[in-house]
Amino acid sequence: MDTTLRTARPESPASASLADTAGTSAAQARSAELEELVRDDPGRFRVLTGDRPTGQLHLGHYFGTLHNRVRLQNLGVEMFVLVADLQVLTDRDVADDLTGHVEGLVLDYLAIGVDPARSTIFAHSAVPALNQLLLPFLSLVSTAELGRNPTVKDEIAHSRQSAVNGLMFTYPVHQAADILFCKANLVPVGRDQLPHLELTRTIARRFNDRYGSGAAVFPQPDALLSSAPLLLGTDGTKMSKSRGNAIALGAGPDETARLIKGARTDSERHITYDPAARPEVSSLLLLAALCQNRTPEQVAADIGSGGAAALKKTVTEAVNEHLAPVRARRSEYARDRAHLRRILREGNERAAAVADATLAEVCTAMNSHY
Ligand code: TRP
């Protein structure tokens, strides 16, 4: 499946320029190597991934990153999955319905197949020692470096806030603490996160140089870029919850059918896969292809001159069939809120124990054990 999808990568000019500055092609080559190493010896790797709990995860997340995490878990890689609740405050004053969003995110994780027996699901605010790493880490970066981060600059440019708060400016350092507290050495990310990964590597290196007295306290983690393409939303622009064009993972079959029915297409009756000339139709073909483990060209050939109506019917059926087990698991977990809370509490406890041990090492290295 991967090889066919690499060819289709609709991209906005903004994200392309971001990607260039971050050295995407090097990261891409390294990712291919890493994939092989993971297959050979999954036990060598510890993965950390995470999301901000700001709303429901959607199909763009699912095929972009979530699917990949479960694949890694199932290959036998140890995984930490972070609900980045403190990072929500980078571009808003108050995190609305935080509990609801946190629980929704945990539900989504469980629904897609994150197994709490094998993977640790936890939240920022429940792991004090993780947050404590932020202070020494901040001392390892210059304000000029923070100001240069292209992803942060982009987020600031698009922020609706009238003033940029200090967390927006420093959250990439916090993200380094997210990754390094558990000494993760592999971080599956999208291209926009590459500058943060680079900063994490810098912080790890500088900490080791300054305080390690020859020994490496922290690994320098690698980014693992997924080969999945960007899915467009129902209006033909990048799928994103803030644009109101997303199909949520938690949506039912009827809502999914309604959303796909309203999706933009074009007036050409014969359906072909042509991402450059026909982005909307091609993204729908891609979505069906991802669900059915086929190529978009195969899906297009089956529809032929059936037009947009036949295309939408195919996509709706493909999505609903693919998501049926995910939805079934989601509603099963949603029925027992106490169980959900217990899973998160146990994950928090596991993460806190790991963070305590790392912080103790850091204090020893820094001679601040009193
Ligand atoms: N910044 C990520 C996002 O917006 C979320 C995140 C927080 C994260 N901490 C992380 C991702 C650590 C990878 C590693 O989606």
Short mmCIF file of N, CA and C and ligand atoms in Angstrom, two decimals, residues 48-52 61 69 82-85 87 124 151 155 171 174-179 187-189 192-193 196-197 200, ligand 1:
data_model
loop_
_atom_site.label_atom_id
_atom_site.label_comp_id
_atom_site.label_asym_id
_atom_site.label_seq_id
_atom_site.Cartn_x
_atom_site.Cartn_y
_atom_site.Cartn_z
N LEU A 48 7.39 7.72 21.42
CA LEU A 48 6.45 8.64 22.05
C LEU A 48 5.68 9.39 20.97
N THR A 49 4.37 9.44 21.12
CA THR A 49 3.55 10.25 20.21
C THR A 49 2.52 10.99 21.05
N GLY A 50 1.87 11.96 20.45
CA GLY A 50 0.85 12.66 21.22
C GLY A 50 0.02 13.61 20.39
N ASP A 51 -1.06 14.06 20.98
CA ASP A 51 -1.96 15.02 20.32
C ASP A 51 -2.46 16.01 21.35
N ARG A 52 -2.80 17.20 20.86
CA ARG A 52 -3.47 18.16 21.74
C ARG A 52 -4.95 17.81 21.83
N HIS A 61 -6.32 12.58 10.57
CA HIS A 61 -5.42 12.08 11.62
C HIS A 61 -5.25 10.56 11.50
N ARG A 69 0.71 4.50 14.30
CA ARG A 69 1.07 4.20 15.69
C ARG A 69 0.66 2.78 16.05
N LEU A 82 0.77 10.41 24.44
CA LEU A 82 0.55 11.58 25.29
C LEU A 82 -0.69 12.37 24.90
N VAL A 83 -1.52 12.63 25.90
CA VAL A 83 -2.60 13.61 25.73
C VAL A 83 -2.00 14.94 26.17
N ALA A 84 -1.66 15.79 25.19
CA ALA A 84 -0.87 16.99 25.48
C ALA A 84 -1.78 18.13 25.95
N ASP A 85 -2.32 17.96 27.16
CA ASP A 85 -3.34 18.92 27.60
C ASP A 85 -2.76 20.31 27.88
N GLN A 87 -0.42 21.71 26.28
CA GLN A 87 -0.09 22.38 25.01
C GLN A 87 -1.31 23.06 24.37
N HIS A 124 -0.13 15.15 30.09
CA HIS A 124 0.87 16.09 30.60
C HIS A 124 0.70 16.46 32.06
N THR A 151 7.70 26.28 12.52
CA THR A 151 6.34 25.83 12.84
C THR A 151 5.68 26.79 13.83
N GLU A 155 2.40 29.10 13.31
CA GLU A 155 1.26 29.06 14.23
C GLU A 155 0.95 30.45 14.78
N TYR A 171 6.74 26.10 23.80
CA TYR A 171 6.22 24.73 23.87
C TYR A 171 7.10 23.69 23.16
N HIS A 174 9.02 22.21 25.82
CA HIS A 174 8.15 21.32 26.60
C HIS A 174 7.99 19.98 25.86
N GLN A 175 7.89 20.09 24.54
CA GLN A 175 7.75 18.89 23.73
C GLN A 175 9.02 18.02 23.83
N ALA A 176 10.16 18.68 23.98
CA ALA A 176 11.40 17.92 24.19
C ALA A 176 11.31 17.13 25.51
N ALA A 177 10.71 17.77 26.52
CA ALA A 177 10.52 17.07 27.80
C ALA A 177 9.55 15.89 27.63
N ASP A 178 8.51 16.08 26.79
CA ASP A 178 7.56 14.99 26.51
C ASP A 178 8.29 13.77 25.96
N ILE A 179 9.24 14.04 25.11
CA ILE A 179 9.93 12.95 24.40
C ILE A 179 11.04 12.36 25.26
N VAL A 187 10.02 8.99 17.13
CA VAL A 187 8.83 9.84 17.26
C VAL A 187 8.14 9.95 15.90
N PRO A 188 7.04 9.24 15.71
CA PRO A 188 6.32 9.34 14.44
C PRO A 188 5.62 10.68 14.35
N VAL A 189 5.94 11.45 13.31
CA VAL A 189 5.41 12.81 13.21
C VAL A 189 5.09 13.18 11.77
N ASP A 192 5.44 19.00 9.78
CA ASP A 192 5.42 20.26 10.54
C ASP A 192 6.12 20.12 11.89
N GLN A 193 6.26 18.87 12.36
CA GLN A 193 6.87 18.67 13.68
C GLN A 193 8.40 18.48 13.61
N HIS A 196 10.61 20.71 15.74
CA HIS A 196 10.55 20.38 17.17
C HIS A 196 11.45 19.19 17.49
N LEU A 197 11.46 18.24 16.59
CA LEU A 197 12.32 17.07 16.79
C LEU A 197 13.79 17.46 16.76
N THR A 200 14.62 18.95 19.99
CA THR A 200 14.73 17.90 21.01
C THR A 200 16.11 17.24 20.94
N1 TRP B 1 2.66 19.21 18.88
C1 TRP B 1 1.89 18.01 18.61
C2 TRP B 1 0.67 18.42 17.78
O1 TRP B 1 0.28 19.56 17.79
C3 TRP B 1 1.44 17.29 19.84
C4 TRP B 1 2.58 16.87 20.71
C5 TRP B 1 2.84 17.29 21.97
C6 TRP B 1 3.61 15.94 20.37
N2 TRP B 1 3.95 16.70 22.46
C7 TRP B 1 4.45 15.88 21.51
C8 TRP B 1 3.90 15.18 19.25
C9 TRP B 1 5.60 15.07 21.51
C10 TRP B 1 5.03 14.38 19.25
C11 TRP B 1 5.87 14.33 20.38
O2 TRP B 1 0.08 17.56 17.18
#
